[in-house]
JSON list of C-alpha atoms in Angstrom, two decimals:
[
{"chain": "A", "resi": 1, "resn": "MET", "atom": "CA", "xyz": [-80.22, 62.91, 16.83]},
{"chain": "A", "resi": 2, "resn": "GLU", "atom": "CA", "xyz": [-77.64, 60.12, 16.80]},
{"chain": "A", "resi": 3, "resn": "LEU", "atom": "CA", "xyz": [-74.75, 60.75, 14.44]},
{"chain": "A", "resi": 4, "resn": "ALA", "atom": "CA", "xyz": [-73.32, 57.64, 12.81]},
{"chain": "A", "resi": 5, "resn": "CYS", "atom": "CA", "xyz": [-70.57, 59.57, 10.98]},
{"chain": "A", "resi": 6, "resn": "PHE", "atom": "CA", "xyz": [-69.31, 63.06, 10.18]},
{"chain": "A", "resi": 7, "resn": "ASP", "atom": "CA", "xyz": [-71.43, 63.32, 7.04]},
{"chain": "A", "resi": 8, "resn": "ASP", "atom": "CA", "xyz": [-74.55, 62.93, 9.23]},
{"chain": "A", "resi": 9, "resn": "LEU", "atom": "CA", "xyz": [-73.41, 66.08, 11.04]},
{"chain": "A", "resi": 10, "resn": "LEU", "atom": "CA", "xyz": [-73.20, 67.94, 7.73]},
{"chain": "A", "resi": 11, "resn": "THR", "atom": "CA", "xyz": [-76.72, 66.81, 6.83]},
{"chain": "A", "resi": 12, "resn": "ALA", "atom": "CA", "xyz": [-78.06, 67.91, 10.23]},
{"chain": "A", "resi": 13, "resn": "ALA", "atom": "CA", "xyz": [-76.30, 71.29, 10.02]},
{"chain": "A", "resi": 14, "resn": "ARG", "atom": "CA", "xyz": [-77.69, 71.94, 6.55]},
{"chain": "A", "resi": 15, "resn": "GLY", "atom": "CA", "xyz": [-81.20, 71.11, 7.80]},
{"chain": "A", "resi": 16, "resn": "GLN", "atom": "CA", "xyz": [-81.25, 73.64, 10.65]},
{"chain": "A", "resi": 17, "resn": "PRO", "atom": "CA", "xyz": [-83.81, 76.47, 10.48]},
{"chain": "A", "resi": 18, "resn": "GLN", "atom": "CA", "xyz": [-81.02, 79.08, 10.66]},
{"chain": "A", "resi": 19, "resn": "PRO", "atom": "CA", "xyz": [-77.74, 78.90, 8.69]},
{"chain": "A", "resi": 20, "resn": "GLN", "atom": "CA", "xyz": [-74.83, 77.46, 10.63]},
{"chain": "A", "resi": 21, "resn": "ARG", "atom": "CA", "xyz": [-71.08, 78.01, 10.83]},
{"chain": "A", "resi": 22, "resn": "LEU", "atom": "CA", "xyz": [-69.14, 74.91, 11.82]},
{"chain": "A", "resi": 23, "resn": "LEU", "atom": "CA", "xyz": [-66.10, 75.26, 14.07]},
{"chain": "A", "resi": 24, "resn": "PHE", "atom": "CA", "xyz": [-63.28, 72.73, 13.70]},
{"chain": "A", "resi": 25, "resn": "VAL", "atom": "CA", "xyz": [-60.35, 72.13, 16.03]},
{"chain": "A", "resi": 26, "resn": "PHE", "atom": "CA", "xyz": [-57.95, 69.41, 14.91]},
{"chain": "A", "resi": 27, "resn": "ALA", "atom": "CA", "xyz": [-55.96, 67.74, 17.69]},
{"chain": "A", "resi": 28, "resn": "GLN", "atom": "CA", "xyz": [-53.14, 65.23, 17.98]},
{"chain": "A", "resi": 29, "resn": "ALA", "atom": "CA", "xyz": [-52.85, 62.71, 20.79]},
{"chain": "A", "resi": 30, "resn": "GLY", "atom": "CA", "xyz": [-49.51, 62.58, 22.56]},
{"chain": "A", "resi": 31, "resn": "LEU", "atom": "CA", "xyz": [-47.68, 62.30, 25.83]},
{"chain": "A", "resi": 32, "resn": "PRO", "atom": "CA", "xyz": [-46.14, 65.01, 27.98]},
{"chain": "A", "resi": 33, "resn": "ALA", "atom": "CA", "xyz": [-42.34, 65.08, 28.15]},
{"chain": "A", "resi": 34, "resn": "ASP", "atom": "CA", "xyz": [-42.49, 63.93, 31.79]},
{"chain": "A", "resi": 35, "resn": "ALA", "atom": "CA", "xyz": [-44.73, 60.90, 31.15]},
{"chain": "A", "resi": 36, "resn": "THR", "atom": "CA", "xyz": [-44.19, 57.99, 33.50]},
{"chain": "A", "resi": 37, "resn": "PRO", "atom": "CA", "xyz": [-43.41, 54.49, 32.20]},
{"chain": "A", "resi": 38, "resn": "GLU", "atom": "CA", "xyz": [-46.97, 53.46, 33.11]},
{"chain": "A", "resi": 39, "resn": "GLU", "atom": "CA", "xyz": [-48.42, 56.38, 31.13]},
{"chain": "A", "resi": 40, "resn": "ILE", "atom": "CA", "xyz": [-46.22, 55.50, 28.16]},
{"chain": "A", "resi": 41, "resn": "ALA", "atom": "CA", "xyz": [-47.29, 51.85, 28.24]},
{"chain": "A", "resi": 42, "resn": "ARG", "atom": "CA", "xyz": [-50.96, 52.83, 28.51]},
{"chain": "A", "resi": 43, "resn": "PHE", "atom": "CA", "xyz": [-50.63, 55.29, 25.62]},
{"chain": "A", "resi": 44, "resn": "GLU", "atom": "CA", "xyz": [-48.88, 52.71, 23.43]},
{"chain": "A", "resi": 45, "resn": "ALA", "atom": "CA", "xyz": [-51.77, 50.35, 24.17]},
{"chain": "A", "resi": 46, "resn": "GLY", "atom": "CA", "xyz": [-54.18, 52.96, 22.78]},
{"chain": "A", "resi": 47, "resn": "HIS", "atom": "CA", "xyz": [-55.32, 54.56, 26.05]},
{"chain": "A", "resi": 48, "resn": "GLY", "atom": "CA", "xyz": [-54.58, 57.77, 27.89]},
{"chain": "A", "resi": 49, "resn": "GLY", "atom": "CA", "xyz": [-52.30, 60.56, 26.74]},
{"chain": "A", "resi": 50, "resn": "GLN", "atom": "CA", "xyz": [-53.26, 64.15, 26.18]},
{"chain": "A", "resi": 51, "resn": "LEU", "atom": "CA", "xyz": [-54.72, 66.06, 23.28]},
{"chain": "A", "resi": 52, "resn": "GLU", "atom": "CA", "xyz": [-52.94, 69.04, 21.78]},
{"chain": "A", "resi": 53, "resn": "PRO", "atom": "CA", "xyz": [-54.80, 71.31, 19.35]},
{"chain": "A", "resi": 54, "resn": "VAL", "atom": "CA", "xyz": [-52.76, 71.69, 16.16]},
{"chain": "A", "resi": 55, "resn": "MET", "atom": "CA", "xyz": [-55.02, 73.77, 13.89]},
{"chain": "A", "resi": 56, "resn": "CYS", "atom": "CA", "xyz": [-58.52, 75.22, 13.71]},
{"chain": "A", "resi": 57, "resn": "THR", "atom": "CA", "xyz": [-60.87, 76.66, 11.14]},
{"chain": "A", "resi": 58, "resn": "ASP", "atom": "CA", "xyz": [-64.50, 77.53, 10.54]},
{"chain": "A", "resi": 59, "resn": "LYS", "atom": "CA", "xyz": [-66.70, 76.78, 7.56]},
{"chain": "A", "resi": 60, "resn": "THR", "atom": "CA", "xyz": [-70.30, 76.83, 6.47]},
{"chain": "A", "resi": 61, "resn": "PRO", "atom": "CA", "xyz": [-71.82, 73.37, 6.01]},
{"chain": "A", "resi": 62, "resn": "ASP", "atom": "CA", "xyz": [-72.35, 74.05, 2.30]},
{"chain": "A", "resi": 63, "resn": "SER", "atom": "CA", "xyz": [-68.62, 74.70, 1.80]},
{"chain": "A", "resi": 64, "resn": "ILE", "atom": "CA", "xyz": [-67.82, 71.08, 2.77]},
{"chain": "A", "resi": 65, "resn": "ALA", "atom": "CA", "xyz": [-69.08, 68.31, 0.54]},
{"chain": "A", "resi": 66, "resn": "SER", "atom": "CA", "xyz": [-67.94, 65.45, 2.80]},
{"chain": "A", "resi": 67, "resn": "PHE", "atom": "CA", "xyz": [-65.49, 64.37, 5.48]},
{"chain": "A", "resi": 68, "resn": "ALA", "atom": "CA", "xyz": [-63.11, 63.27, 2.75]},
{"chain": "A", "resi": 69, "resn": "ASP", "atom": "CA", "xyz": [-63.04, 66.85, 1.44]},
{"chain": "A", "resi": 70, "resn": "LEU", "atom": "CA", "xyz": [-62.28, 68.20, 4.92]},
{"chain": "A", "resi": 71, "resn": "VAL", "atom": "CA", "xyz": [-59.43, 65.71, 5.29]},
{"chain": "A", "resi": 72, "resn": "GLU", "atom": "CA", "xyz": [-57.98, 66.69, 1.91]},
{"chain": "A", "resi": 73, "resn": "GLU", "atom": "CA", "xyz": [-58.09, 70.36, 2.82]},
{"chain": "A", "resi": 74, "resn": "ALA", "atom": "CA", "xyz": [-56.44, 69.66, 6.19]},
{"chain": "A", "resi": 75, "resn": "LYS", "atom": "CA", "xyz": [-53.56, 67.87, 4.42]},
{"chain": "A", "resi": 76, "resn": "GLN", "atom": "CA", "xyz": [-52.54, 71.20, 2.87]},
{"chain": "A", "resi": 77, "resn": "PHE", "atom": "CA", "xyz": [-51.37, 72.36, 6.32]},
{"chain": "A", "resi": 78, "resn": "ASP", "atom": "CA", "xyz": [-49.06, 69.37, 6.82]},
{"chain": "A", "resi": 79, "resn": "GLN", "atom": "CA", "xyz": [-50.07, 68.97, 10.47]},
{"chain": "A", "resi": 80, "resn": "PRO", "atom": "CA", "xyz": [-50.66, 65.45, 11.80]},
{"chain": "A", "resi": 81, "resn": "TRP", "atom": "CA", "xyz": [-53.94, 65.06, 13.67]},
{"chain": "A", "resi": 82, "resn": "SER", "atom": "CA", "xyz": [-55.91, 62.18, 15.11]},
{"chain": "A", "resi": 83, "resn": "LEU", "atom": "CA", "xyz": [-59.21, 63.83, 16.14]},
{"chain": "A", "resi": 84, "resn": "VAL", "atom": "CA", "xyz": [-61.29, 66.76, 15.02]},
{"chain": "A", "resi": 85, "resn": "PHE", "atom": "CA", "xyz": [-63.63, 68.50, 17.44]},
{"chain": "A", "resi": 86, "resn": "VAL", "atom": "CA", "xyz": [-66.66, 70.14, 15.86]},
{"chain": "A", "resi": 87, "resn": "SER", "atom": "CA", "xyz": [-69.11, 72.66, 17.20]},
{"chain": "A", "resi": 88, "resn": "SER", "atom": "CA", "xyz": [-71.44, 75.14, 15.53]},
{"chain": "A", "resi": 89, "resn": "LEU", "atom": "CA", "xyz": [-72.74, 78.67, 15.70]},
{"chain": "A", "resi": 90, "resn": "SER", "atom": "CA", "xyz": [-76.28, 79.36, 14.62]},
{"chain": "A", "resi": 91, "resn": "GLY", "atom": "CA", "xyz": [-77.12, 82.35, 12.45]},
{"chain": "A", "resi": 92, "resn": "ARG", "atom": "CA", "xyz": [-79.95, 84.81, 12.79]},
{"chain": "A", "resi": 93, "resn": "ASP", "atom": "CA", "xyz": [-82.54, 86.14, 10.39]},
{"chain": "A", "resi": 94, "resn": "GLY", "atom": "CA", "xyz": [-81.32, 83.78, 7.68]},
{"chain": "A", "resi": 95, "resn": "VAL", "atom": "CA", "xyz": [-77.70, 84.95, 7.85]},
{"chain": "A", "resi": 96, "resn": "ALA", "atom": "CA", "xyz": [-74.86, 82.62, 8.90]},
{"chain": "A", "resi": 97, "resn": "PRO", "atom": "CA", "xyz": [-72.35, 83.86, 11.48]},
{"chain": "A", "resi": 98, "resn": "THR", "atom": "CA", "xyz": [-69.15, 85.32, 10.02]},
{"chain": "A", "resi": 99, "resn": "SER", "atom": "CA", "xyz": [-65.63, 83.94, 10.43]},
{"chain": "A", "resi": 100, "resn": "GLU", "atom": "CA", "xyz": [-64.94, 86.92, 12.68]},
{"chain": "A", "resi": 101, "resn": "ALA", "atom": "CA", "xyz": [-67.83, 85.87, 14.95]},
{"chain": "A", "resi": 102, "resn": "ALA", "atom": "CA", "xyz": [-66.31, 82.37, 15.11]},
{"chain": "A", "resi": 103, "resn": "GLU", "atom": "CA", "xyz": [-62.87, 83.48, 16.34]},
{"chain": "A", "resi": 104, "resn": "ALA", "atom": "CA", "xyz": [-63.65, 83.74, 20.07]},
{"chain": "A", "resi": 105, "resn": "PRO", "atom": "CA", "xyz": [-65.68, 80.49, 20.24]},
{"chain": "A", "resi": 106, "resn": "LEU", "atom": "CA", "xyz": [-62.89, 78.68, 18.36]},
{"chain": "A", "resi": 107, "resn": "GLN", "atom": "CA", "xyz": [-60.32, 79.90, 20.88]},
{"chain": "A", "resi": 108, "resn": "GLN", "atom": "CA", "xyz": [-62.58, 78.78, 23.74]},
{"chain": "A", "resi": 109, "resn": "ILE", "atom": "CA", "xyz": [-62.72, 75.30, 22.22]},
{"chain": "A", "resi": 110, "resn": "VAL", "atom": "CA", "xyz": [-58.92, 75.24, 21.79]},
{"chain": "A", "resi": 111, "resn": "GLU", "atom": "CA", "xyz": [-58.43, 76.19, 25.43]},
{"chain": "A", "resi": 112, "resn": "SER", "atom": "CA", "xyz": [-61.03, 73.67, 26.63]},
{"chain": "A", "resi": 113, "resn": "ILE", "atom": "CA", "xyz": [-59.23, 70.87, 24.74]},
{"chain": "A", "resi": 114, "resn": "LYS", "atom": "CA", "xyz": [-55.94, 71.87, 26.34]},
{"chain": "A", "resi": 115, "resn": "THR", "atom": "CA", "xyz": [-57.54, 71.50, 29.78]},
{"chain": "A", "resi": 116, "resn": "GLY", "atom": "CA", "xyz": [-59.05, 68.12, 28.87]},
{"chain": "A", "resi": 117, "resn": "HIS", "atom": "CA", "xyz": [-62.67, 69.28, 28.89]},
{"chain": "A", "resi": 118, "resn": "PRO", "atom": "CA", "xyz": [-63.81, 70.07, 25.32]},
{"chain": "A", "resi": 119, "resn": "LEU", "atom": "CA", "xyz": [-66.77, 72.44, 25.37]},
{"chain": "A", "resi": 120, "resn": "HIS", "atom": "CA", "xyz": [-69.94, 71.64, 23.45]},
{"chain": "A", "resi": 121, "resn": "CYS", "atom": "CA", "xyz": [-68.18, 69.58, 20.80]},
{"chain": "A", "resi": 122, "resn": "ILE", "atom": "CA", "xyz": [-68.54, 66.35, 18.95]},
{"chain": "A", "resi": 123, "resn": "ALA", "atom": "CA", "xyz": [-65.26, 64.56, 18.29]},
{"chain": "A", "resi": 124, "resn": "PHE", "atom": "CA", "xyz": [-64.53, 62.49, 15.20]},
{"chain": "A", "resi": 125, "resn": "ASP", "atom": "CA", "xyz": [-61.54, 60.28, 14.45]},
{"chain": "A", "resi": 126, "resn": "ALA", "atom": "CA", "xyz": [-59.46, 60.58, 11.28]},
{"chain": "A", "resi": 127, "resn": "GLU", "atom": "CA", "xyz": [-61.93, 58.31, 9.46]},
{"chain": "A", "resi": 128, "resn": "GLY", "atom": "CA", "xyz": [-64.98, 60.45, 10.31]},
{"chain": "A", "resi": 129, "resn": "TRP", "atom": "CA", "xyz": [-66.43, 58.21, 13.03]},
{"chain": "A", "resi": 130, "resn": "PRO", "atom": "CA", "xyz": [-67.73, 59.80, 16.25]},
{"chain": "A", "resi": 131, "resn": "ILE", "atom": "CA", "xyz": [-65.61, 59.34, 19.36]},
{"chain": "A", "resi": 132, "resn": "HIS", "atom": "CA", "xyz": [-67.18, 58.84, 22.77]},
{"chain": "A", "resi": 133, "resn": "PHE", "atom": "CA", "xyz": [-65.03, 59.74, 25.75]},
{"chain": "A", "resi": 134, "resn": "ASP", "atom": "CA", "xyz": [-65.34, 57.90, 29.05]}
]
């Protein structure tokens, strides 16, 4: 299924045969302290840099009405972010996974973002549009 926007992801998650728990890792693009002049110029032109996870959470699809609601909730934490990585856990026997069950997968996603290889995630920009990495 092709996702045109974040809200398509919510619709797809709600339509799964088993209840889902969505995993969110918000990240900010930046440069390392030892960035070269070339890296700085490339970053300022909108390319390159590195992603640093700044916050994470998990939610059921029904607890989020829209991307706008997710953004409003994220504002409460006063952390700037430019991308959100989303993954999901599938429930069993009609029961969604718990927040406790989401802790280890969330930490795996955080670590994978730090290494530059996000695991099994879809990334969205701050407007809710999918991001495709080269």
